[in-house]
Amino acid sequence: MRADRVFAYGAAAGLLGDHLLGDPRRGHPVAVFGRAAGAVERVLWRDHRGWGALHIAVCAGGTVGLGAVAERVVRPSRAASVALTAAATWAVVGGTSLAREARGIGKSLDAGDVEGARARLPHLCGRDPQALDADGIARAVVESVAENTSDAVVGALVWGAVGGVPGLLGFRAVNTLDAMVGHKSAKYRRYGWASARLDDVVGWPGARLTAALATVAGGDPRGAVRAWRTDAGKHPSPNAGPVEASFAGALGVRLGGTLSYGGRVEHRPVLNTPGRAVAVQDIERAVRLSRRVGLLALGVGVAARLLVKGRTK
């Protein structure tokens, strides 16, 4: 079976598996990787960029290498190749868990249980929940749904289309390492620099595709394009900016503003200034938009593989 068809069938099956099954409660492959990366960090950690670069080379490079070996081993079997791609896709995408957590917080807010929503928020993002009221929690959820649509779904599918199983696993490895050591804490400011920069690089195409698809799949394409063009560059993250701005425009809401991470207050520019304030019902709208964007991203990835294969004949 041709490689483009292997990706098409395998990625579709993996995305369906995520939709039907979600993430396992225990023994998730990403969690296993995280524990292994943590063990490597305990050996390598130094307050130095070079040691941080070695960390990501060992962890992400090793993951890509394992994916390449596995893909090569199963290549003679069509069924095994599709099954491996499906398993890898299911392991690295997280659209169902993202939707579940967002909707759970939305239900708590709908019921007036702000404390319950605050308790659940750390499962979705790194904001300080005690600093947020109900409206602030809703905005944080919508922003996290937007950003994680790129990080947890579209980016993985992009790199799967480019590099097959090694691409899928490598993207998730880099993204996970950035979450572990890429933040600007005192411990990781130097050690996590390479992880943060590499995550920016590998996340670039998925973020732009996510933003583009949000303009197509949302309710206000013109507003999404306008917000993307005028506000994306104001965001401190080169990849979260386009995604959050396009989601804000597509949903007709304002995102950004004051937020708190780890006790540190940030005053970010507002995205889509003409929009209204985020309401609780916008959480469900954001989740539905995220789902549509994920499905469209699968279609774009499959079409791109077929097109490239057709031109190389």
Coordinates of C-alpha atoms in Angstrom, one line a residue:
M1 CA 0.0 0.0 0.0
R2 CA 1.3 3.5 -0.9
A3 CA 2.5 5.6 2.0
D4 CA -0.1 8.3 1.3
R5 CA -2.9 5.8 1.7
V6 CA -1.3 4.3 4.8
F7 CA -1.4 7.8 6.4
A8 CA -5.0 8.5 5.2
Y9 CA -6.4 5.3 6.6
G10 CA -4.3 5.2 9.7
A11 CA -4.7 8.9 10.7
A12 CA -8.5 8.7 10.1
A13 CA -8.7 5.5 12.2
G14 CA -6.6 7.1 15.0
L15 CA -8.6 10.3 15.0
L16 CA -11.8 8.1 15.2
G17 CA -10.3 6.2 18.1
D18 CA -9.6 9.4 19.9
H19 CA -13.1 10.5 19.3
L20 CA -14.6 7.3 20.6
L21 CA -12.2 6.3 23.3
G22 CA -10.4 9.5 24.4
D23 CA -7.2 9.1 26.4
P24 CA -6.7 6.1 28.7
R25 CA -6.8 6.9 32.5
R26 CA -3.6 5.1 33.1
G27 CA -0.5 4.2 31.0
H28 CA -0.9 6.8 28.3
P29 CA 2.1 6.7 26.0
V30 CA 2.6 10.5 26.4
A31 CA 2.7 10.0 30.2
V32 CA 5.2 7.2 29.8
F33 CA 7.4 9.5 27.6
G34 CA 7.1 12.2 30.2
R35 CA 8.4 10.0 32.9
A36 CA 11.3 8.9 30.7
A37 CA 12.1 12.5 29.8
G38 CA 12.0 13.4 33.5
A39 CA 14.5 10.6 34.2
V40 CA 16.8 12.0 31.5
E41 CA 16.4 15.5 32.9
R42 CA 17.5 14.3 36.4
V43 CA 20.8 13.0 34.9
L44 CA 21.5 15.9 32.5
W45 CA 20.1 19.0 34.2
R46 CA 22.5 21.9 34.4
D47 CA 21.7 25.6 34.3
H48 CA 23.0 25.8 30.8
R49 CA 21.5 26.0 27.3
G50 CA 23.8 23.3 25.9
W51 CA 22.6 20.7 28.4
G52 CA 19.0 21.6 27.6
A53 CA 19.7 21.1 23.9
L54 CA 21.2 17.7 24.7
H55 CA 18.1 16.8 26.7
I56 CA 15.8 17.5 23.7
A57 CA 18.2 15.8 21.3
V58 CA 18.2 12.6 23.4
C59 CA 14.4 12.6 24.1
A60 CA 12.9 13.9 20.9
G61 CA 15.6 12.4 18.7
G62 CA 15.2 9.0 20.3
T63 CA 11.5 9.1 19.9
V64 CA 11.8 9.9 16.2
G65 CA 14.3 7.1 15.8
L66 CA 12.0 4.6 17.5
G67 CA 9.2 5.7 15.2
A68 CA 11.3 5.3 12.2
V69 CA 12.4 1.8 13.2
A70 CA 8.9 0.7 14.0
E71 CA 7.6 2.1 10.6
R72 CA 10.4 0.2 8.8
V73 CA 9.7 -3.1 10.6
V74 CA 6.0 -3.1 9.7
R75 CA 6.4 -1.8 6.2
P76 CA 6.0 -5.2 4.5
S77 CA 2.5 -5.5 5.9
R78 CA -0.2 -3.1 4.8
A79 CA -2.5 -3.9 7.8
A80 CA 0.4 -3.5 10.3
S81 CA 1.4 -0.2 8.7
V82 CA -2.1 1.2 8.9
A83 CA -2.4 -0.1 12.5
L84 CA 0.8 1.5 13.6
T85 CA -0.2 4.9 12.0
A86 CA -3.6 4.6 13.7
A87 CA -2.0 3.8 17.1
A88 CA 0.5 6.6 16.8
T89 CA -2.2 9.1 15.8
W90 CA -4.4 8.0 18.7
A91 CA -1.5 8.3 21.1
V92 CA -0.5 11.9 20.1
V93 CA -3.8 13.7 19.4
G94 CA -5.9 14.8 22.4
G95 CA -9.0 16.4 21.0
T96 CA -11.4 14.4 23.0
S97 CA -9.7 15.0 26.3
L98 CA -9.5 18.7 25.5
A99 CA -13.3 18.8 24.8
R100 CA -14.1 16.8 27.9
E101 CA -12.1 19.1 30.2
A102 CA -13.5 22.2 28.6
R103 CA -17.1 21.0 28.8
G104 CA -16.7 19.9 32.4
I105 CA -15.6 23.4 33.4
G106 CA -18.5 24.8 31.3
K107 CA -21.0 22.6 33.2
S108 CA -19.6 23.7 36.5
L109 CA -20.0 27.3 35.5
D110 CA -23.5 26.7 34.2
A111 CA -24.4 25.3 37.6
G112 CA -22.9 28.3 39.4
D113 CA -20.2 26.1 40.9
V114 CA -17.3 28.5 40.4
E115 CA -15.1 26.7 42.9
G116 CA -15.6 23.5 41.1
A117 CA -14.6 25.2 37.8
R118 CA -11.5 26.6 39.5
A119 CA -10.6 23.1 40.7
R120 CA -10.8 21.7 37.2
L121 CA -9.0 24.5 35.3
P122 CA -5.5 23.3 36.1
H123 CA -6.3 20.1 34.1
L124 CA -6.6 22.3 31.0
C125 CA -4.2 25.2 31.4
G126 CA -1.6 26.7 33.7
R127 CA -3.6 29.8 34.8
D128 CA -3.9 30.7 38.5
P129 CA -7.6 29.7 39.0
Q130 CA -8.0 31.6 42.3
A131 CA -7.3 34.9 40.4
L132 CA -10.2 34.3 38.1
D133 CA -14.0 34.9 38.4
A134 CA -16.5 33.0 36.3
D135 CA -16.0 35.2 33.2
G136 CA -12.3 34.9 33.5
I137 CA -12.4 31.2 33.8
A138 CA -14.6 31.0 30.6
R139 CA -12.2 33.2 28.7
A140 CA -9.2 31.0 29.9
V141 CA -11.0 27.9 28.7
V142 CA -11.8 29.3 25.2
E143 CA -8.2 30.5 24.9
S144 CA -6.9 27.1 25.9
V145 CA -9.3 25.3 23.5
A146 CA -8.0 27.5 20.7
E147 CA -4.3 27.0 21.5
N148 CA -4.6 23.3 22.2
T149 CA -6.5 22.7 18.9
S150 CA -3.2 23.5 17.3
D151 CA -0.9 21.8 19.8
A152 CA -3.0 18.7 20.5
V153 CA -4.6 18.0 17.1
V154 CA -3.6 20.0 14.0
G155 CA 0.1 20.2 14.6
A156 CA 0.4 16.4 15.1
L157 CA -1.6 15.8 11.9
V158 CA 0.6 18.2 9.9
W159 CA 3.8 16.5 10.9
G160 CA 2.2 13.1 10.4
A161 CA 1.4 14.1 6.9
V162 CA 5.0 15.2 6.4
G163 CA 6.8 12.5 8.2
G164 CA 4.5 9.6 9.0
V165 CA 4.9 7.9 12.3
P166 CA 8.2 9.5 13.2
G167 CA 6.6 12.9 12.4
L168 CA 3.6 12.2 14.7
L169 CA 5.7 11.0 17.6
G170 CA 8.4 13.7 17.1
F171 CA 5.9 16.5 17.2
R172 CA 4.3 15.2 20.4
A173 CA 7.7 14.7 22.0
V174 CA 8.8 18.3 21.3
N175 CA 5.5 19.7 22.5
T176 CA 5.6 17.6 25.7
L177 CA 9.2 18.7 26.4
D178 CA 8.2 22.3 26.0
A179 CA 5.4 21.9 28.5
M180 CA 7.9 20.2 30.9
V181 CA 10.9 22.5 30.7
G182 CA 10.2 25.2 28.2
H183 CA 8.6 27.7 30.6
K184 CA 10.4 30.8 32.0
S185 CA 10.9 29.7 35.6
A186 CA 14.2 30.2 37.3
K187 CA 15.1 26.6 37.0
Y188 CA 14.4 26.3 33.3
R189 CA 15.2 29.7 31.8
R190 CA 18.4 28.4 30.3
Y191 CA 17.9 24.6 30.4
G192 CA 14.5 24.8 28.7
W193 CA 15.5 27.4 26.0
A194 CA 16.1 24.8 23.3
S195 CA 12.9 23.0 24.0
A196 CA 10.9 26.3 23.8
R197 CA 12.5 27.4 20.6
L198 CA 12.2 24.1 18.9
D199 CA 8.5 23.9 19.9
D200 CA 8.0 27.3 18.2
V201 CA 9.6 26.0 15.0
V202 CA 7.7 22.7 14.8
G203 CA 4.4 24.4 15.9
W204 CA 4.6 27.1 13.2
P205 CA 2.9 25.3 10.3
G206 CA 0.2 23.7 12.5
A207 CA -0.7 27.1 14.1
R208 CA -1.1 28.8 10.7
L209 CA -3.2 25.9 9.4
T210 CA -5.4 26.0 12.5
A211 CA -5.9 29.7 12.1
A212 CA -6.8 29.3 8.4
L213 CA -9.2 26.5 9.1
A214 CA -10.9 28.4 12.0
T215 CA -11.7 31.2 9.5
V216 CA -13.3 28.6 7.2
A217 CA -15.1 26.6 9.9
G218 CA -16.2 29.5 12.2
G219 CA -19.3 31.6 12.0
D220 CA -17.6 34.9 10.9
P221 CA -14.8 34.3 8.3
R222 CA -14.3 38.0 7.7
G223 CA -14.0 38.7 11.4
A224 CA -11.6 35.9 11.9
V225 CA -9.3 37.1 9.1
R226 CA -9.5 40.7 10.4
A227 CA -8.5 39.6 13.9
W228 CA -5.8 37.3 12.7
R229 CA -4.2 40.1 10.5
T230 CA -4.5 42.9 13.1
D231 CA -4.0 41.2 16.4
A232 CA -2.0 38.0 16.1
G233 CA 1.3 39.8 16.2
K234 CA 0.5 41.4 19.5
H235 CA 0.5 38.1 21.3
P236 CA 3.8 37.1 23.0
S237 CA 3.7 33.6 21.5
P238 CA 4.4 33.4 17.7
N239 CA 2.1 30.4 17.4
A240 CA -0.7 31.0 20.0
G241 CA -1.2 34.5 18.5
P242 CA -2.7 33.5 15.1
V243 CA -4.7 30.7 16.6
E244 CA -6.3 32.7 19.5
A245 CA -6.9 35.7 17.3
S246 CA -8.6 33.7 14.5
F247 CA -10.8 31.8 17.1
A248 CA -11.7 35.1 18.7
G249 CA -12.8 36.6 15.4
A250 CA -14.6 33.4 14.3
L251 CA -16.5 33.3 17.6
G252 CA -17.1 37.0 17.8
V253 CA -15.5 37.4 21.2
R254 CA -12.6 39.2 22.9
L255 CA -9.7 37.2 24.1
G256 CA -6.4 38.2 25.8
G257 CA -6.1 40.9 28.5
T258 CA -4.8 40.4 32.1
L259 CA -4.0 36.9 33.3
S260 CA -1.9 35.2 36.0
Y261 CA 0.6 32.3 35.7
G262 CA 2.4 30.9 38.7
G263 CA 1.8 34.1 40.7
R264 CA 3.1 36.3 37.8
V265 CA 0.6 38.8 36.4
E266 CA 0.7 39.5 32.6
H267 CA -1.1 42.2 30.8
R268 CA -1.6 41.0 27.2
P269 CA -3.2 42.9 24.4
V270 CA -6.8 42.2 23.6
L271 CA -7.5 40.1 20.6
N272 CA -10.5 41.0 18.4
T273 CA -11.3 44.3 20.2
P274 CA -14.7 44.6 18.4
G275 CA -15.9 41.4 19.9
R276 CA -18.0 40.9 23.0
A277 CA -16.8 39.5 26.3
V278 CA -16.6 35.7 26.6
A279 CA -19.7 34.0 28.1
V280 CA -20.1 30.5 29.4
Q281 CA -21.9 29.3 26.3
D282 CA -18.9 30.2 24.2
I283 CA -17.0 27.3 25.7
E284 CA -19.3 24.8 23.8
R285 CA -19.0 26.9 20.7
A286 CA -15.2 26.9 20.9
V287 CA -15.2 23.1 21.4
R288 CA -17.4 22.6 18.3
L289 CA -15.2 24.9 16.3
S290 CA -12.1 22.9 17.5
R291 CA -13.7 19.7 16.4
R292 CA -14.5 21.0 12.9
V293 CA -10.9 22.4 12.6
G294 CA -9.5 19.0 13.5
L295 CA -11.5 17.1 10.9
L296 CA -10.6 19.7 8.2
A297 CA -6.9 19.4 9.2
L298 CA -7.1 15.6 8.6
G299 CA -8.6 16.3 5.2
V300 CA -5.9 18.8 4.3
G301 CA -3.2 16.4 5.4
V302 CA -4.5 13.5 3.4
A303 CA -5.1 15.7 0.3
A304 CA -1.5 17.1 0.6
R305 CA 0.0 13.6 0.7
L306 CA -2.1 12.5 -2.3
L307 CA -1.1 15.6 -4.2
V308 CA 2.6 15.3 -3.5
K309 CA 2.5 11.6 -4.4
G310 CA 0.7 12.3 -7.6
R311 CA 3.3 14.9 -8.7
T312 CA 6.2 12.6 -7.9
K313 CA 5.0 9.8 -10.2

